[in-house]
Coordinates of C-alpha atoms in Angstrom, one line a residue:
X1451 CA 48.9 215.3 45.3
X1452 CA 52.7 215.7 45.3
X1453 CA 52.4 219.1 47.1
X1454 CA 50.9 217.4 50.0
X1455 CA 53.7 214.8 50.2
X1456 CA 56.4 217.5 49.8
X1457 CA 55.0 219.6 52.7
X1458 CA 54.6 216.5 54.9
X1459 CA 58.2 215.4 54.2
X1460 CA 59.5 219.0 54.8
X1461 CA 58.2 218.8 58.4
X1462 CA 59.9 215.5 59.3
X1463 CA 63.4 216.8 60.0
X1464 CA 61.9 219.4 62.4
X1465 CA 60.0 216.7 64.2
X1466 CA 63.1 214.5 64.5
X1467 CA 64.8 217.5 66.1
X1468 CA 62.1 217.7 68.8
X1469 CA 62.6 214.0 69.7
X1470 CA 65.2 212.5 72.1
X1471 CA 66.6 209.8 69.9
X1472 CA 69.5 208.8 72.2
X1473 CA 68.6 205.2 73.1
X1474 CA 70.7 205.5 76.2
X1475 CA 68.8 208.5 77.5
X1476 CA 66.3 208.1 80.4
X1477 CA 63.9 210.1 78.3
X1478 CA 64.6 208.2 75.0
X1479 CA 61.6 208.7 72.7
X1480 CA 60.3 211.8 74.4
X1481 CA 59.2 214.4 71.8
X1482 CA 58.5 217.3 74.2
X1483 CA 61.8 219.2 73.9
X1484 CA 60.9 221.6 76.6
X1485 CA 60.8 218.6 79.0
X1486 CA 63.7 216.4 78.0
X1487 CA 66.2 219.0 76.6
X1488 CA 65.5 222.5 78.1
X1489 CA 64.1 221.0 81.4
X1490 CA 61.7 223.9 81.9
X1491 CA 58.6 221.6 82.4
X1492 CA 58.0 219.1 85.2
X1493 CA 55.9 216.8 83.0
X1494 CA 56.0 215.9 79.3
X1495 CA 53.1 216.8 77.1
X1496 CA 51.9 213.4 75.8
X1497 CA 50.4 215.0 72.7
X1498 CA 54.0 215.3 71.3
X1499 CA 54.2 211.5 71.2
X1500 CA 51.9 211.5 68.2
X1501 CA 55.1 212.2 66.3
X1502 CA 55.5 208.4 66.4
X1503 CA 52.7 208.2 63.9
X1504 CA 54.4 210.8 61.7
X1505 CA 57.6 208.8 61.7
X1506 CA 55.7 205.6 60.9
X1507 CA 53.9 207.3 58.0
X1508 CA 57.2 208.7 56.7
X1509 CA 58.7 205.2 56.8
X1510 CA 55.7 203.5 55.2
X1511 CA 55.0 205.9 52.3
X1512 CA 57.2 205.0 49.4
X1513 CA 57.4 207.8 46.8
X1514 CA 60.2 209.4 44.8
X1515 CA 59.9 212.6 46.9
X1516 CA 60.1 210.8 50.3
X1517 CA 63.7 210.1 51.4
X1518 CA 62.5 208.6 54.7
X1519 CA 60.6 205.7 53.1
X1520 CA 61.9 202.3 54.1
X1521 CA 64.6 203.8 56.4
X1522 CA 64.7 201.4 59.3
X1523 CA 65.7 204.1 61.7
X1524 CA 62.4 205.8 61.2
X1525 CA 60.5 202.7 62.2
X1526 CA 62.8 202.2 65.2
X1527 CA 62.3 205.8 66.3
X1528 CA 58.6 205.5 66.0
X1529 CA 58.7 202.5 68.3
X1530 CA 60.9 204.4 70.8
X1531 CA 58.4 207.3 70.8
X1532 CA 55.5 205.0 71.7
X1533 CA 57.5 203.2 74.4
X1534 CA 58.1 206.5 76.1
X1535 CA 54.3 207.1 75.8
X1536 CA 53.7 203.9 77.6
X1537 CA 56.1 204.9 80.4
X1538 CA 54.8 208.4 80.8
X1539 CA 51.1 207.5 81.2
X1540 CA 49.2 207.8 84.5
X1541 CA 48.6 204.6 86.5
X1542 CA 45.1 204.4 85.1
X1543 CA 46.2 204.6 81.5
X1544 CA 45.2 208.2 80.9
X1545 CA 47.8 210.8 79.9
X1546 CA 48.9 214.3 80.9
X1547 CA 49.0 217.3 78.6
X1548 CA 49.7 220.4 80.7
X1549 CA 49.9 219.9 84.5
X1550 CA 50.8 217.0 86.9
X1551 CA 48.1 214.5 87.6
X1552 CA 45.9 215.7 84.7
X1553 CA 43.8 213.1 83.0
X1554 CA 43.2 214.5 79.5
X1555 CA 40.5 212.8 77.5
X1556 CA 41.7 214.7 74.4
X1557 CA 45.3 213.7 74.9
X1558 CA 44.4 210.1 75.7
X1559 CA 42.1 209.8 72.7
X1560 CA 44.5 211.2 70.1
X1561 CA 47.7 209.5 71.4
X1562 CA 45.9 206.2 71.7
X1563 CA 44.6 206.5 68.2
X1564 CA 48.1 207.4 67.0
X1565 CA 49.5 204.4 68.8
X1566 CA 47.1 201.8 67.2
X1567 CA 47.5 203.4 63.7
X1568 CA 51.3 203.1 64.1
X1569 CA 51.0 199.4 65.2
X1570 CA 48.9 198.8 62.1
X1571 CA 51.5 200.4 59.9
X1572 CA 54.6 198.8 61.4
X1573 CA 54.1 195.1 61.8
X1574 CA 50.7 194.6 63.4
X1575 CA 49.7 192.8 66.6
X1576 CA 52.2 190.0 66.5
X1577 CA 55.1 192.5 66.2
X1578 CA 53.8 194.7 69.0
X1579 CA 52.3 192.1 71.3
X1580 CA 54.0 193.4 74.5
X1581 CA 53.2 197.0 73.9
X1582 CA 49.6 196.3 73.1
X1583 CA 49.3 194.3 76.3
X1584 CA 50.9 197.1 78.3
X1585 CA 48.5 199.7 76.7
X1586 CA 45.4 197.8 77.7
X1587 CA 44.6 200.2 80.7
X1588 CA 44.5 203.2 78.3
X1589 CA 41.8 201.7 76.2
X1590 CA 39.8 200.5 79.3
X1591 CA 40.0 204.1 80.6
X1592 CA 38.8 205.5 77.2
X1593 CA 35.9 203.1 77.2
X1594 CA 34.4 204.7 80.4
X1595 CA 35.4 208.3 79.8
X1596 CA 34.2 210.7 77.2
X1597 CA 33.7 214.4 76.3
X1598 CA 30.5 214.6 74.2
X1599 CA 30.7 218.4 73.7
X1600 CA 33.8 218.0 71.5
X1601 CA 33.3 216.0 68.2
X1602 CA 36.9 215.6 67.2
X1603 CA 37.8 214.0 70.6
X1604 CA 34.9 211.6 70.5
X1605 CA 35.9 210.5 67.0
X1606 CA 39.5 210.0 68.0
X1607 CA 38.4 207.9 71.0
X1608 CA 36.3 205.7 68.7
X1609 CA 39.2 205.2 66.3
X1610 CA 41.4 204.3 69.3
X1611 CA 39.0 201.8 70.7
X1612 CA 38.1 200.3 67.3
X1613 CA 41.8 200.0 66.3
X1614 CA 42.7 198.3 69.6
X1615 CA 39.8 195.9 69.4
X1616 CA 40.7 194.8 65.9
X1617 CA 44.4 194.4 66.7
X1618 CA 43.9 192.4 69.9
X1619 CA 40.4 190.8 69.6
X1620 CA 39.5 192.4 73.0
X1621 CA 35.7 191.9 73.3
X1622 CA 35.4 194.6 75.9
X1623 CA 37.1 197.2 73.7
X1624 CA 34.9 196.1 70.8
X1625 CA 31.8 196.7 72.8
X1626 CA 33.1 200.1 74.0
X1627 CA 33.9 201.0 70.4
X1628 CA 30.4 200.1 69.3
X1629 CA 28.9 202.3 72.0
X1630 CA 31.3 205.2 71.2
X1631 CA 30.4 204.9 67.5
X1632 CA 26.7 205.2 68.4
X1633 CA 27.3 208.2 70.7
X1634 CA 29.4 210.0 68.1
X1635 CA 27.1 209.4 65.1
X1636 CA 24.1 210.5 67.2
X1637 CA 25.8 213.8 68.1
X1638 CA 25.9 215.0 64.5
X1639 CA 23.4 217.8 63.8
X1640 CA 20.9 217.5 60.8
X1641 CA 23.0 220.1 58.8
X1642 CA 26.1 217.9 59.2
X1643 CA 27.8 219.8 62.0
X1644 CA 29.9 217.7 64.4
X1645 CA 29.6 220.1 67.3
X1646 CA 32.6 221.7 69.0
X1647 CA 31.4 223.2 72.3
X1648 CA 28.0 223.9 70.9
X1649 CA 28.8 225.1 67.4
X1650 CA 30.4 224.5 64.0
X1651 CA 34.2 225.0 63.8
X1652 CA 35.3 224.3 60.2
X1653 CA 39.0 223.7 61.2
X1654 CA 38.2 221.2 64.0
X1655 CA 35.6 219.6 61.7
X1656 CA 38.3 218.8 59.2
X1657 CA 40.2 217.0 62.0
X1658 CA 37.0 215.1 62.8
X1659 CA 36.5 214.3 59.1
X1660 CA 40.1 213.0 59.0
X1661 CA 39.5 210.6 61.9
X1662 CA 36.3 209.5 60.2
X1663 CA 38.2 208.8 57.0
X1664 CA 40.5 206.5 59.0
X1665 CA 37.5 204.8 60.5
X1666 CA 35.9 204.4 57.1
X1667 CA 39.0 202.6 55.9
X1668 CA 38.5 200.2 58.8
X1669 CA 34.8 199.9 58.2
X1670 CA 34.2 200.2 54.4
X1671 CA 30.7 198.6 54.8
X1672 CA 29.5 201.2 57.3
X1673 CA 27.1 203.2 55.2
X1674 CA 25.9 205.3 58.2
X1675 CA 29.5 206.5 58.8
X1676 CA 30.0 207.2 55.1
X1677 CA 26.8 209.3 55.0
X1678 CA 27.9 211.2 58.2
X1679 CA 31.2 211.9 56.5
X1680 CA 29.5 213.2 53.4
X1681 CA 27.2 215.5 55.4
X1682 CA 30.1 216.7 57.5
X1683 CA 31.8 217.9 54.3
X1684 CA 28.7 219.6 53.1
X1685 CA 28.5 221.6 56.4
X1686 CA 31.9 223.2 56.1
X1687 CA 31.8 223.8 52.3
X1688 CA 30.3 227.3 52.6
X1689 CA 33.1 228.3 55.0
X1690 CA 36.0 227.6 52.7
X1691 CA 36.6 229.9 49.8
X1692 CA 37.9 228.8 46.4
X1693 CA 41.4 229.9 47.4
X1694 CA 41.2 227.9 50.6
X1695 CA 40.7 231.1 52.7
X1696 CA 38.5 230.7 55.8
X1697 CA 37.3 233.4 58.3
X1698 CA 38.2 232.1 61.8
X1699 CA 35.8 234.5 63.4
X1700 CA 32.9 232.3 62.1
X1701 CA 34.3 229.2 63.8
X1702 CA 33.1 228.2 67.3
X1703 CA 36.8 227.7 68.3
X1704 CA 38.3 230.4 66.0
X1705 CA 40.6 227.9 64.2
X1706 CA 42.5 228.9 61.1
X1707 CA 43.8 225.6 59.8
X1708 CA 42.4 222.9 57.5
X1709 CA 43.2 219.1 57.7
X1710 CA 43.0 217.6 54.2
X1711 CA 42.7 213.8 54.8
X1712 CA 39.0 213.6 55.2
X1713 CA 38.5 216.0 52.2
X1714 CA 40.7 213.7 50.1
X1715 CA 38.4 210.8 50.8
X1716 CA 35.2 212.9 50.1
X1717 CA 36.3 214.0 46.7
X1718 CA 33.7 216.8 46.7
X1719 CA 36.0 219.6 45.5
X1720 CA 37.0 220.9 49.0
X1721 CA 40.5 219.4 48.7
X1722 CA 41.0 221.3 45.5
X1723 CA 40.3 224.5 47.4
X1724 CA 42.9 223.5 50.0
X1725 CA 45.5 222.8 47.3
X1726 CA 44.7 226.2 45.7
X1727 CA 45.2 227.7 49.1
X1728 CA 48.6 226.1 49.5
X1729 CA 49.6 227.6 46.2
X1730 CA 48.2 231.0 47.1
X1731 CA 49.6 230.8 50.7
X1732 CA 46.2 231.3 52.2
X1733 CA 46.2 227.9 53.9
X1734 CA 48.4 227.2 56.9
X1735 CA 51.1 224.7 56.1
X1736 CA 52.5 222.2 58.6
X1737 CA 55.9 224.0 58.8
X1738 CA 54.1 227.3 59.7
X1739 CA 52.5 225.7 62.8
X1740 CA 54.2 225.7 66.2
X1741 CA 56.0 222.7 67.7
X1742 CA 52.8 221.5 69.3
X1743 CA 50.8 221.2 66.1
X1744 CA 53.2 220.9 63.1
X1745 CA 53.6 217.2 63.4
X1746 CA 49.9 216.5 63.6
X1747 CA 49.1 218.5 60.4
X1748 CA 52.1 216.9 58.6
X1749 CA 50.8 213.4 59.5
X1750 CA 47.4 214.4 58.0
X1751 CA 49.2 215.6 54.8
X1752 CA 50.8 212.1 54.6
X1753 CA 47.4 210.5 55.1
X1754 CA 45.8 212.7 52.4
X1755 CA 48.5 211.9 50.0
X1756 CA 48.0 208.1 50.7
X1757 CA 44.3 208.5 50.2
X1758 CA 44.7 210.1 46.8
X1759 CA 47.2 207.5 45.8
X1760 CA 44.8 204.8 46.9
X1761 CA 42.1 206.3 44.8
X1762 CA 44.4 206.5 41.8
X1763 CA 45.5 202.9 42.2
X1764 CA 41.8 201.8 42.5
X1765 CA 40.9 203.7 39.4
X1766 CA 43.8 202.2 37.5
X1767 CA 42.8 198.7 38.6
X1768 CA 39.3 199.2 37.4
X1769 CA 40.5 200.5 34.1
X1770 CA 42.8 197.5 33.6
X1771 CA 39.8 195.2 34.4
X1772 CA 37.7 197.0 31.8
X1773 CA 40.4 196.5 29.2

């Protein structure tokens, strides 16, 4: 468990260096250094703004090995990151990843999910009332757009819509979340595959399982979701060796990474393989990833650590009650 925390914490300084943290800068909060610092891009990639969730998790995860916990600057920088995200969106609420006037379903889904998860961690709806109101167009856009060929994106859009509906009480968003839930769960194959462009990709499936774990925390009584999560773990088990090694050639999208959060909730032995792979250096660590992906994997390591700690706390409470 502590290995996950250490690797997440190790990535935070790098992420901070990618962020424009000067409050007087016109690009304050932008985390795409190629845009705000080197000025070699005409548009900022909105996916970098998910660093706001990483900063929020670093702030909100108290542990002896986390020097960022409780540091107000981390919370302030997280908010600055999401304020830039609000400013850089398209007029219809969607976001750009690569080229001007792009409307990325993937980027909109994951950044919106990161935004609502940050709000939940750092004060809730009352503290973020203005930002939530300004973000409404993004969730309206997500409710009428989808990419059913890609499981991880559909799951992220469901988490975004569900989180926003719960924070704001928005009935339209709640209805859209319910429809997205149904579409996502119906897309799972009988063998547990959550398809990525027509096939199983173990790496992307761990991202999807991570999002599903966050949804399960919001919906602990959703037994259909819990069963889908269990079957999703079963589907990738044969792909991950005891030392965490995985053959990317067998994946529909050739991924090489593994996200641990969903595996931590499953408790089916797959996380132990990832931990063994960390020790054997057969599993990609957050700091080994490029700037575009290091922060997302680090945030998932924080989430996995928190999931394991939650399980330990729950077990301790049950033991105390038994005594």
